[in-house]
PDB file of N, CA and C in Angstrom:
ATOM      1  N   MET A   1       4.253 -15.742 -98.417  1.00 59.00           N
ATOM      2  CA  MET A   1       5.617 -16.215 -97.915  1.00 59.00           C
ATOM      3  C   MET A   1       6.673 -16.798 -99.120  1.00 59.00           C
ATOM      4  N   LYS A   2       5.849 -18.018 -99.648  1.00 61.00           N
ATOM      5  CA  LYS A   2       6.748 -18.132-100.848  1.00 61.00           C
ATOM      6  C   LYS A   2       6.496 -17.622-101.677  1.00 61.00           C
ATOM      7  N   LYS A   3       5.210 -16.978-102.035  1.00 61.00           N
ATOM      8  CA  LYS A   3       5.598 -16.492-103.282  1.00 61.00           C
ATOM      9  C   LYS A   3       6.186 -15.098-103.093  1.00 61.00           C
ATOM     10  N   ILE A   4       6.268 -14.172-101.533  1.00 63.00           N
ATOM     11  CA  ILE A   4       7.098 -13.258-102.152  1.00 63.00           C
ATOM     12  C   ILE A   4       8.494 -13.175-102.005  1.00 63.00           C
ATOM     13  N   PHE A   5       9.175 -14.370-101.620  1.00 58.00           N
ATOM     14  CA  PHE A   5      10.458 -15.648-101.669  1.00 58.00           C
ATOM     15  C   PHE A   5      10.418 -15.837-103.369  1.00 58.00           C
ATOM     16  N   SER A   6       9.920 -16.071-104.214  1.00 61.00           N
ATOM     17  CA  SER A   6       9.859 -16.801-105.133  1.00 61.00           C
ATOM     18  C   SER A   6      10.038 -15.375-105.808  1.00 61.00           C
ATOM     19  N   LEU A   7       9.020 -14.315-105.498  1.00 58.00           N
ATOM     20  CA  LEU A   7       9.204 -13.371-106.431  1.00 58.00           C
ATOM     21  C   LEU A   7      10.783 -11.893-106.619  1.00 58.00           C
ATOM     22  N   PHE A   8      10.601 -12.514-105.119  1.00 61.00           N
ATOM     23  CA  PHE A   8      12.068 -11.816-104.571  1.00 61.00           C
ATOM     24  C   PHE A   8      13.691 -12.782-105.825  1.00 61.00           C
ATOM     25  N   MET A   9      13.521 -13.942-105.804  1.00 61.00           N
ATOM     26  CA  MET A   9      14.736 -14.884-106.424  1.00 61.00           C
ATOM     27  C   MET A   9      14.260 -14.579-108.101  1.00 61.00           C
ATOM     28  N   MET A  10      13.371 -14.399-108.504  1.00 61.00           N
ATOM     29  CA  MET A  10      12.692 -13.872-109.805  1.00 61.00           C
ATOM     30  C   MET A  10      13.838 -12.977-109.414  1.00 61.00           C
ATOM     31  N   LEU A  11      13.271 -11.842-108.702  1.00 60.00           N
ATOM     32  CA  LEU A  11      14.185 -10.069-109.593  1.00 60.00           C
ATOM     33  C   LEU A  11      15.727 -10.072-109.384  1.00 60.00           C
ATOM     34  N   CYS A  12      16.107 -10.940-107.887  1.00 60.00           N
ATOM     35  CA  CYS A  12      17.160 -11.393-108.475  1.00 60.00           C
ATOM     36  C   CYS A  12      18.323 -12.032-109.941  1.00 60.00           C
ATOM     37  N   VAL A  13      17.519 -12.905-110.069  1.00 57.00           N
ATOM     38  CA  VAL A  13      17.761 -13.547-111.469  1.00 57.00           C
ATOM     39  C   VAL A  13      17.269 -12.437-112.684  1.00 57.00           C
ATOM     40  N   ALA A  14      16.968 -11.611-112.698  1.00 54.00           N
ATOM     41  CA  ALA A  14      16.430 -10.335-114.026  1.00 54.00           C
ATOM     42  C   ALA A  14      17.405  -9.534-113.730  1.00 54.00           C
ATOM     43  N   ILE A  15      17.736  -9.021-112.788  1.00 55.00           N
ATOM     44  CA  ILE A  15      18.734  -8.110-112.632  1.00 55.00           C
ATOM     45  C   ILE A  15      20.361  -8.648-113.005  1.00 55.00           C
ATOM     46  N   ALA A  16      20.866 -10.093-112.673  1.00 55.00           N
ATOM     47  CA  ALA A  16      22.131 -10.166-113.155  1.00 55.00           C
ATOM     48  C   ALA A  16      22.216 -10.860-114.356  1.00 55.00           C
ATOM     49  N   ALA A  17      20.777 -11.355-114.753  1.00 59.00           N
ATOM     50  CA  ALA A  17      20.828 -11.320-116.455  1.00 59.00           C
ATOM     51  C   ALA A  17      20.676 -10.388-117.143  1.00 59.00           C
ATOM     52  N   SER A  18      20.605  -8.897-116.285  1.00 80.00           N
ATOM     53  CA  SER A  18      21.107  -7.515-117.292  1.00 80.00           C
ATOM     54  C   SER A  18      22.244  -7.109-117.258  1.00 80.00           C
ATOM     55  N   ALA A  19      23.177  -8.134-116.421  1.00 89.00           N
ATOM     56  CA  ALA A  19      24.491  -7.329-116.977  1.00 89.00           C
ATOM     57  C   ALA A  19      25.263  -7.071-118.156  1.00 89.00           C
ATOM     58  N   THR A  20      25.767  -5.793-118.621  1.00 95.00           N
ATOM     59  CA  THR A  20      26.345  -5.360-119.971  1.00 95.00           C
ATOM     60  C   THR A  20      27.747  -6.139-119.640  1.00 95.00           C
ATOM     61  N   ASP A  21      28.027  -7.516-120.794  1.00 97.00           N
ATOM     62  CA  ASP A  21      29.857  -7.422-120.326  1.00 97.00           C
ATOM     63  C   ASP A  21      30.389  -6.678-121.466  1.00 97.00           C
ATOM     64  N   TYR A  22      31.716  -6.720-121.287  1.00 98.00           N
ATOM     65  CA  TYR A  22      32.237  -5.328-121.818  1.00 98.00           C
ATOM     66  C   TYR A  22      34.055  -5.951-122.091  1.00 98.00           C
ATOM     67  N   ASP A  23      34.113  -6.024-123.520  1.00 97.00           N
ATOM     68  CA  ASP A  23      35.168  -6.618-124.448  1.00 97.00           C
ATOM     69  C   ASP A  23      36.451  -6.106-123.199  1.00 97.00           C
ATOM     70  N   LEU A  24      36.783  -6.408-121.902  1.00 97.00           N
ATOM     71  CA  LEU A  24      37.406  -6.210-121.560  1.00 97.00           C
ATOM     72  C   LEU A  24      37.825  -6.574-120.138  1.00 97.00           C
ATOM     73  N   TRP A  25      38.980  -7.524-119.991  1.00 95.00           N
ATOM     74  CA  TRP A  25      39.294  -8.434-118.781  1.00 95.00           C
ATOM     75  C   TRP A  25      40.559  -7.697-118.377  1.00 95.00           C
ATOM     76  N   PHE A  26      40.238  -7.974-116.984  1.00 93.00           N
ATOM     77  CA  PHE A  26      41.365  -7.751-115.561  1.00 93.00           C
ATOM     78  C   PHE A  26      41.988  -8.932-115.465  1.00 93.00           C
ATOM     79  N   ASP A  27      43.109  -9.669-115.557  1.00 91.00           N
ATOM     80  CA  ASP A  27      43.227 -10.948-115.042  1.00 91.00           C
ATOM     81  C   ASP A  27      42.351 -12.295-115.137  1.00 91.00           C
ATOM     82  N   GLY A  28      41.797 -12.001-116.241  1.00 90.00           N
ATOM     83  CA  GLY A  28      41.125 -12.752-116.748  1.00 90.00           C
ATOM     84  C   GLY A  28      39.932 -13.155-116.103  1.00 90.00           C
ATOM     85  N   VAL A  29      39.068 -11.967-115.053  1.00 91.00           N
ATOM     86  CA  VAL A  29      38.359 -11.497-115.266  1.00 91.00           C
ATOM     87  C   VAL A  29      37.388 -10.560-116.028  1.00 91.00           C
ATOM     88  N   ARG A  30      36.264 -10.742-116.218  1.00 95.00           N
ATOM     89  CA  ARG A  30      35.627 -10.302-117.867  1.00 95.00           C
ATOM     90  C   ARG A  30      35.108  -8.893-117.224  1.00 95.00           C
ATOM     91  N   VAL A  31      35.426  -7.664-117.477  1.00 97.00           N
ATOM     92  CA  VAL A  31      34.122  -6.459-116.470  1.00 97.00           C
ATOM     93  C   VAL A  31      32.838  -6.141-117.525  1.00 97.00           C
ATOM     94  N   THR A  32      32.304  -6.145-116.574  1.00 97.00           N
ATOM     95  CA  THR A  32      30.360  -6.466-116.768  1.00 97.00           C
ATOM     96  C   THR A  32      30.371  -5.118-115.932  1.00 97.00           C
ATOM     97  N   SER A  33      29.105  -4.271-116.492  1.00 97.00           N
ATOM     98  CA  SER A  33      28.001  -3.436-116.278  1.00 97.00           C
ATOM     99  C   SER A  33      27.945  -3.898-114.122  1.00 97.00           C
ATOM    100  N   SER A  34      28.299  -5.461-114.002  1.00 95.00           N
ATOM    101  CA  SER A  34      28.022  -5.439-112.453  1.00 95.00           C
ATOM    102  C   SER A  34      29.006  -5.299-111.584  1.00 95.00           C
ATOM    103  N   ASN A  35      30.255  -5.481-112.067  1.00 95.00           N
ATOM    104  CA  ASN A  35      31.607  -5.164-111.730  1.00 95.00           C
ATOM    105  C   ASN A  35      32.360  -3.820-111.416  1.00 95.00           C
ATOM    106  N   ALA A  36      31.723  -3.113-112.392  1.00 96.00           N
ATOM    107  CA  ALA A  36      32.664  -2.136-113.125  1.00 96.00           C
ATOM    108  C   ALA A  36      32.725  -1.297-111.731  1.00 96.00           C
ATOM    109  N   ASN A  37      32.536  -0.669-111.007  1.00 95.00           N
ATOM    110  CA  ASN A  37      32.836  -0.146-109.906  1.00 95.00           C
ATOM    111  C   ASN A  37      34.456  -0.848-108.591  1.00 95.00           C
ATOM    112  N   LYS A  38      34.454  -1.870-108.930  1.00 93.00           N
ATOM    113  CA  LYS A  38      35.200  -2.955-107.982  1.00 93.00           C
ATOM    114  C   LYS A  38      35.232  -3.990-108.971  1.00 93.00           C
ATOM    115  N   ILE A  39      36.359  -3.666-109.939  1.00 92.00           N
ATOM    116  CA  ILE A  39      36.883  -4.687-110.391  1.00 92.00           C
ATOM    117  C   ILE A  39      38.262  -5.545-109.717  1.00 92.00           C
ATOM    118  N   HIS A  40      38.116  -6.986-109.807  1.00 85.00           N
ATOM    119  CA  HIS A  40      39.455  -8.223-108.917  1.00 85.00           C
ATOM    120  C   HIS A  40      38.493  -6.963-107.388  1.00 85.00           C
ATOM    121  N   ASP A  41      37.182  -7.150-106.972  1.00 84.00           N
ATOM    122  CA  ASP A  41      37.178  -6.594-106.265  1.00 84.00           C
ATOM    123  C   ASP A  41      37.736  -5.702-105.091  1.00 84.00           C
ATOM    124  N   SER A  42      37.910  -4.971-106.130  1.00 83.00           N
ATOM    125  CA  SER A  42      39.252  -3.748-105.577  1.00 83.00           C
ATOM    126  C   SER A  42      38.437  -2.608-106.281  1.00 83.00           C
ATOM    127  N   SER A  43      38.186  -1.738-105.390  1.00 87.00           N
ATOM    128  CA  SER A  43      37.659  -0.321-105.940  1.00 87.00           C
ATOM    129  C   SER A  43      38.590   0.804-105.866  1.00 87.00           C
ATOM    130  N   PHE A  44      39.759   0.297-106.227  1.00 92.00           N
ATOM    131  CA  PHE A  44      41.272   1.158-106.499  1.00 92.00           C
ATOM    132  C   PHE A  44      41.163   0.463-108.349  1.00 92.00           C
ATOM    133  N   ILE A  45      40.203  -0.253-109.170  1.00 95.00           N
ATOM    134  CA  ILE A  45      40.037  -0.685-110.267  1.00 95.00           C
ATOM    135  C   ILE A  45      38.685  -0.742-110.667  1.00 95.00           C
ATOM    136  N   THR A  46      38.513   0.336-111.757  1.00 96.00           N
ATOM    137  CA  THR A  46      37.464   0.781-111.927  1.00 96.00           C
ATOM    138  C   THR A  46      37.304   0.407-113.565  1.00 96.00           C
ATOM    139  N   TYR A  47      36.421   1.110-114.025  1.00 97.00           N
ATOM    140  CA  TYR A  47      35.932   0.804-115.341  1.00 97.00           C
ATOM    141  C   TYR A  47      34.472   1.834-115.368  1.00 97.00           C
ATOM    142  N   ASN A  48      34.645   2.888-116.614  1.00 97.00           N
ATOM    143  CA  ASN A  48      33.441   4.310-117.014  1.00 97.00           C
ATOM    144  C   ASN A  48      33.604   3.673-118.425  1.00 97.00           C
ATOM    145  N   ALA A  49      31.952   3.184-118.734  1.00 97.00           N
ATOM    146  CA  ALA A  49      31.877   2.303-120.032  1.00 97.00           C
ATOM    147  C   ALA A  49      31.982   3.559-120.775  1.00 97.00           C
ATOM    148  N   SER A  50      31.022   4.762-120.672  1.00 97.00           N
ATOM    149  CA  SER A  50      30.511   5.876-120.771  1.00 97.00           C
ATOM    150  C   SER A  50      31.674   6.456-121.929  1.00 97.00           C
ATOM    151  N   THR A  51      32.974   6.607-120.882  1.00 98.00           N
ATOM    152  CA  THR A  51      33.990   7.254-121.616  1.00 98.00           C
ATOM    153  C   THR A  51      35.237   7.057-121.576  1.00 98.00           C
ATOM    154  N   LYS A  52      34.825   4.935-121.651  1.00 98.00           N
ATOM    155  CA  LYS A  52      35.582   3.938-122.199  1.00 98.00           C
ATOM    156  C   LYS A  52      36.853   4.071-121.245  1.00 98.00           C
ATOM    157  N   THR A  53      37.182   4.270-120.285  1.00 98.00           N
ATOM    158  CA  THR A  53      38.451   4.131-119.297  1.00 98.00           C
ATOM    159  C   THR A  53      38.364   3.470-118.449  1.00 98.00           C
ATOM    160  N   LEU A  54      39.354   2.697-118.270  1.00 97.00           N
ATOM    161  CA  LEU A  54      40.017   2.080-116.986  1.00 97.00           C
ATOM    162  C   LEU A  54      40.311   2.406-116.400  1.00 97.00           C
ATOM    163  N   THR A  55      40.563   2.889-115.106  1.00 96.00           N
ATOM    164  CA  THR A  55      41.131   3.601-113.617  1.00 96.00           C
ATOM    165  C   THR A  55      41.337   2.427-113.007  1.00 96.00           C
ATOM    166  N   LEU A  56      43.064   3.269-112.916  1.00 95.00           N
ATOM    167  CA  LEU A  56      44.206   2.184-111.720  1.00 95.00           C
ATOM    168  C   LEU A  56      44.133   3.523-110.743  1.00 95.00           C
ATOM    169  N   ASN A  57      44.344   3.196-109.699  1.00 95.00           N
ATOM    170  CA  ASN A  57      44.332   4.600-108.315  1.00 95.00           C
ATOM    171  C   ASN A  57      45.526   3.812-107.311  1.00 95.00           C
ATOM    172  N   GLY A  58      46.337   3.806-107.677  1.00 93.00           N
ATOM    173  CA  GLY A  58      47.766   3.788-106.929  1.00 93.00           C
ATOM    174  C   GLY A  58      47.005   2.213-106.034  1.00 93.00           C
ATOM    175  N   ILE A  59      47.086   1.315-106.870  1.00 88.00           N
ATOM    176  CA  ILE A  59      47.099  -0.549-106.651  1.00 88.00           C
ATOM    177  C   ILE A  59      48.681  -0.465-106.976  1.00 88.00           C
ATOM    178  N   GLY A  60      48.863  -2.187-106.696  1.00 87.00           N
ATOM    179  CA  GLY A  60      50.087  -2.875-106.211  1.00 87.00           C
ATOM    180  C   GLY A  60      49.599  -4.344-106.583  1.00 87.00           C
ATOM    181  N   PHE A  61      49.210  -4.854-108.062  1.00 88.00           N
ATOM    182  CA  PHE A  61      48.541  -6.135-108.479  1.00 88.00           C
ATOM    183  C   PHE A  61      50.029  -7.085-108.955  1.00 88.00           C
ATOM    184  N   THR A  62      49.171  -8.539-108.334  1.00 86.00           N
ATOM    185  CA  THR A  62      50.348  -9.582-109.275  1.00 86.00           C
ATOM    186  C   THR A  62      49.348 -10.424-109.676  1.00 86.00           C
ATOM    187  N   GLY A  63      49.444 -10.746-111.032  1.00 84.00           N
ATOM    188  CA  GLY A  63      48.183 -11.196-111.940  1.00 84.00           C
ATOM    189  C   GLY A  63      48.143 -12.885-110.607  1.00 84.00           C
ATOM    190  N   LYS A  64      46.785 -13.194-110.931  1.00 81.00           N
ATOM    191  CA  LYS A  64      46.519 -14.518-109.899  1.00 81.00           C
ATOM    192  C   LYS A  64      46.435 -15.562-110.996  1.00 81.00           C
ATOM    193  N   THR A  65      46.067 -15.066-111.836  1.00 75.00           N
ATOM    194  CA  THR A  65      46.055 -16.205-113.067  1.00 75.00           C
ATOM    195  C   THR A  65      47.254 -16.545-114.316  1.00 75.00           C
ATOM    196  N   THR A  66      47.635 -17.893-114.163  1.00 77.00           N
ATOM    197  CA  THR A  66      49.254 -17.903-114.702  1.00 77.00           C
ATOM    198  C   THR A  66      48.841 -17.873-115.929  1.00 77.00           C
ATOM    199  N   GLY A  67      49.775 -17.593-117.062  1.00 79.00           N
ATOM    200  CA  GLY A  67      49.750 -16.598-118.695  1.00 79.00           C
ATOM    201  C   GLY A  67      48.355 -15.996-119.416  1.00 79.00           C
ATOM    202  N   VAL A  68      47.847 -15.406-118.384  1.00 84.00           N
ATOM    203  CA  VAL A  68      46.538 -14.855-118.367  1.00 84.00           C
ATOM    204  C   VAL A  68      46.959 -13.341-118.325  1.00 84.00           C
ATOM    205  N   GLU A  69      46.630 -12.466-120.166  1.00 88.00           N
ATOM    206  CA  GLU A  69      47.000 -10.424-119.557  1.00 88.00           C
ATOM    207  C   GLU A  69      46.487 -10.166-118.244  1.00 88.00           C
ATOM    208  N   VAL A  70      47.050  -9.526-117.371  1.00 91.00           N
ATOM    209  CA  VAL A  70      46.718  -9.028-116.535  1.00 91.00           C
ATOM    210  C   VAL A  70      45.801  -7.792-116.982  1.00 91.00           C
ATOM    211  N   ILE A  71      45.835  -6.735-118.495  1.00 93.00           N
ATOM    212  CA  ILE A  71      44.742  -6.391-118.910  1.00 93.00           C
ATOM    213  C   ILE A  71      44.557  -6.423-120.319  1.00 93.00           C
ATOM    214  N   LYS A  72      43.589  -6.779-121.029  1.00 95.00           N
ATOM    215  CA  LYS A  72      43.326  -7.294-122.331  1.00 95.00           C
ATOM    216  C   LYS A  72      41.601  -6.308-122.636  1.00 95.00           C
ATOM    217  N   SER A  73      42.377  -6.145-123.633  1.00 96.00           N
ATOM    218  CA  SER A  73      41.005  -5.482-124.417  1.00 96.00           C
ATOM    219  C   SER A  73      40.465  -5.595-125.534  1.00 96.00           C
ATOM    220  N   ASN A  74      39.304  -5.380-126.077  1.00 96.00           N
ATOM    221  CA  ASN A  74      38.928  -5.079-127.464  1.00 96.00           C
ATOM    222  C   ASN A  74      38.418  -4.027-127.745  1.00 96.00           C
ATOM    223  N   ILE A  75      38.456  -3.002-126.807  1.00 97.00           N
ATOM    224  CA  ILE A  75      37.561  -1.916-127.030  1.00 97.00           C
ATOM    225  C   ILE A  75      38.175  -0.724-127.703  1.00 97.00           C
ATOM    226  N   ASP A  76      38.000  -0.513-128.476  1.00 97.00           N
ATOM    227  CA  ASP A  76      38.485   0.771-129.356  1.00 97.00           C
ATOM    228  C   ASP A  76      38.340   2.588-128.658  1.00 97.00           C
ATOM    229  N   GLY A  77      39.817   2.873-128.704  1.00 97.00           N
ATOM    230  CA  GLY A  77      39.495   3.876-127.586  1.00 97.00           C
ATOM    231  C   GLY A  77      40.029   4.112-126.514  1.00 97.00           C
ATOM    232  N   LEU A  78      40.197   1.909-126.001  1.00 98.00           N
ATOM    233  CA  LEU A  78      39.878   2.710-124.170  1.00 98.00           C
ATOM    234  C   LEU A  78      41.263   3.143-123.732  1.00 98.00           C
ATOM    235  N   THR A  79      40.981   4.013-122.760  1.00 98.00           N
ATOM    236  CA  THR A  79      41.808   5.111-121.876  1.00 98.00           C
ATOM    237  C   THR A  79      42.125   4.404-120.953  1.00 98.00           C
ATOM    238  N   ILE A  80      43.483   4.021-120.356  1.00 97.00           N
ATOM    239  CA  ILE A  80      43.537   3.868-119.403  1.00 97.00           C
ATOM    240  C   ILE A  80      44.288   5.151-118.027  1.00 97.00           C
ATOM    241  N   LYS A  81      43.483   5.091-117.567  1.00 97.00           N
ATOM    242  CA  LYS A  81      44.087   5.986-116.076  1.00 97.00           C
ATOM    243  C   LYS A  81      45.248   5.821-115.419  1.00 97.00           C
ATOM    244  N   VAL A  82      46.229   6.425-114.999  1.00 96.00           N
ATOM    245  CA  VAL A  82      46.621   5.952-113.926  1.00 96.00           C
ATOM    246  C   VAL A  82      47.016   7.247-112.753  1.00 96.00           C
ATOM    247  N   ILE A  83      46.094   6.946-111.516  1.00 96.00           N
ATOM    248  CA  ILE A  83      46.201   7.693-110.504  1.00 96.00           C
ATOM    249  C   ILE A  83      47.138   7.090-109.035  1.00 96.00           C
ATOM    250  N   GLY A  84      48.388   7.867-109.095  1.00 95.00           N
ATOM    251  CA  GLY A  84      49.485   7.804-108.536  1.00 95.00           C
ATOM    252  C   GLY A  84      50.475   6.524-108.290  1.00 95.00           C
ATOM    253  N   LYS A  85      50.747   5.603-108.217  1.00 94.00           N
ATOM    254  CA  LYS A  85      52.028   4.773-108.473  1.00 94.00           C
ATOM    255  C   LYS A  85      51.232   3.489-108.368  1.00 94.00           C
ATOM    256  N   VAL A  86      51.112   2.590-109.906  1.00 92.00           N
ATOM    257  CA  VAL A  86      50.800   1.992-109.823  1.00 92.00           C
ATOM    258  C   VAL A  86      51.402   0.233-110.367  1.00 92.00           C
ATOM    259  N   ASP A  87      52.020  -0.273-109.926  1.00 91.00           N
ATOM    260  CA  ASP A  87      52.710  -1.864-110.360  1.00 91.00           C
ATOM    261  C   ASP A  87      51.586  -3.331-110.365  1.00 91.00           C
ATOM    262  N   LEU A  88      51.951  -3.557-111.666  1.00 89.00           N
ATOM    263  CA  LEU A  88      51.491  -4.555-111.976  1.00 89.00           C
ATOM    264  C   LEU A  88      52.034  -5.448-112.868  1.00 89.00           C
ATOM    265  N   THR A  89      51.905  -7.088-112.244  1.00 87.00           N
ATOM    266  CA  THR A  89      52.905  -7.888-112.819  1.00 87.00           C
ATOM    267  C   THR A  89      51.861  -9.221-112.654  1.00 87.00           C
ATOM    268  N   SER A  90      52.281 -10.310-114.393  1.00 82.00           N
ATOM    269  CA  SER A  90      51.117 -10.690-114.636  1.00 82.00           C
ATOM    270  C   SER A  90      52.232 -12.166-113.780  1.00 82.00           C
ATOM    271  N   SER A  91      51.534 -13.418-113.617  1.00 75.00           N
ATOM    272  CA  SER A  91      51.793 -14.968-113.419  1.00 75.00           C
ATOM    273  C   SER A  91      52.604 -15.162-114.049  1.00 75.00           C
TER     274      SER A  91
END
């Protein structure tokens, strides 16, 4: 049983370590392949790396981190897709 647990933990570490970091941050949280479908714990904020599209779907968001841009990107050709009413406010 200990071997199974050890193998499971090694697999979890390997999966976590394999996430791709993108040059995109939302309220100070770096977007990665692991959180791209639910950025900042919200399924209304998503990123598609293959199309370089950040989608904001009907959200009202006030930044939680003082002095940090709500959206920061170093991605050439980034598209921000807005669906419905979106209200972003920095702290």
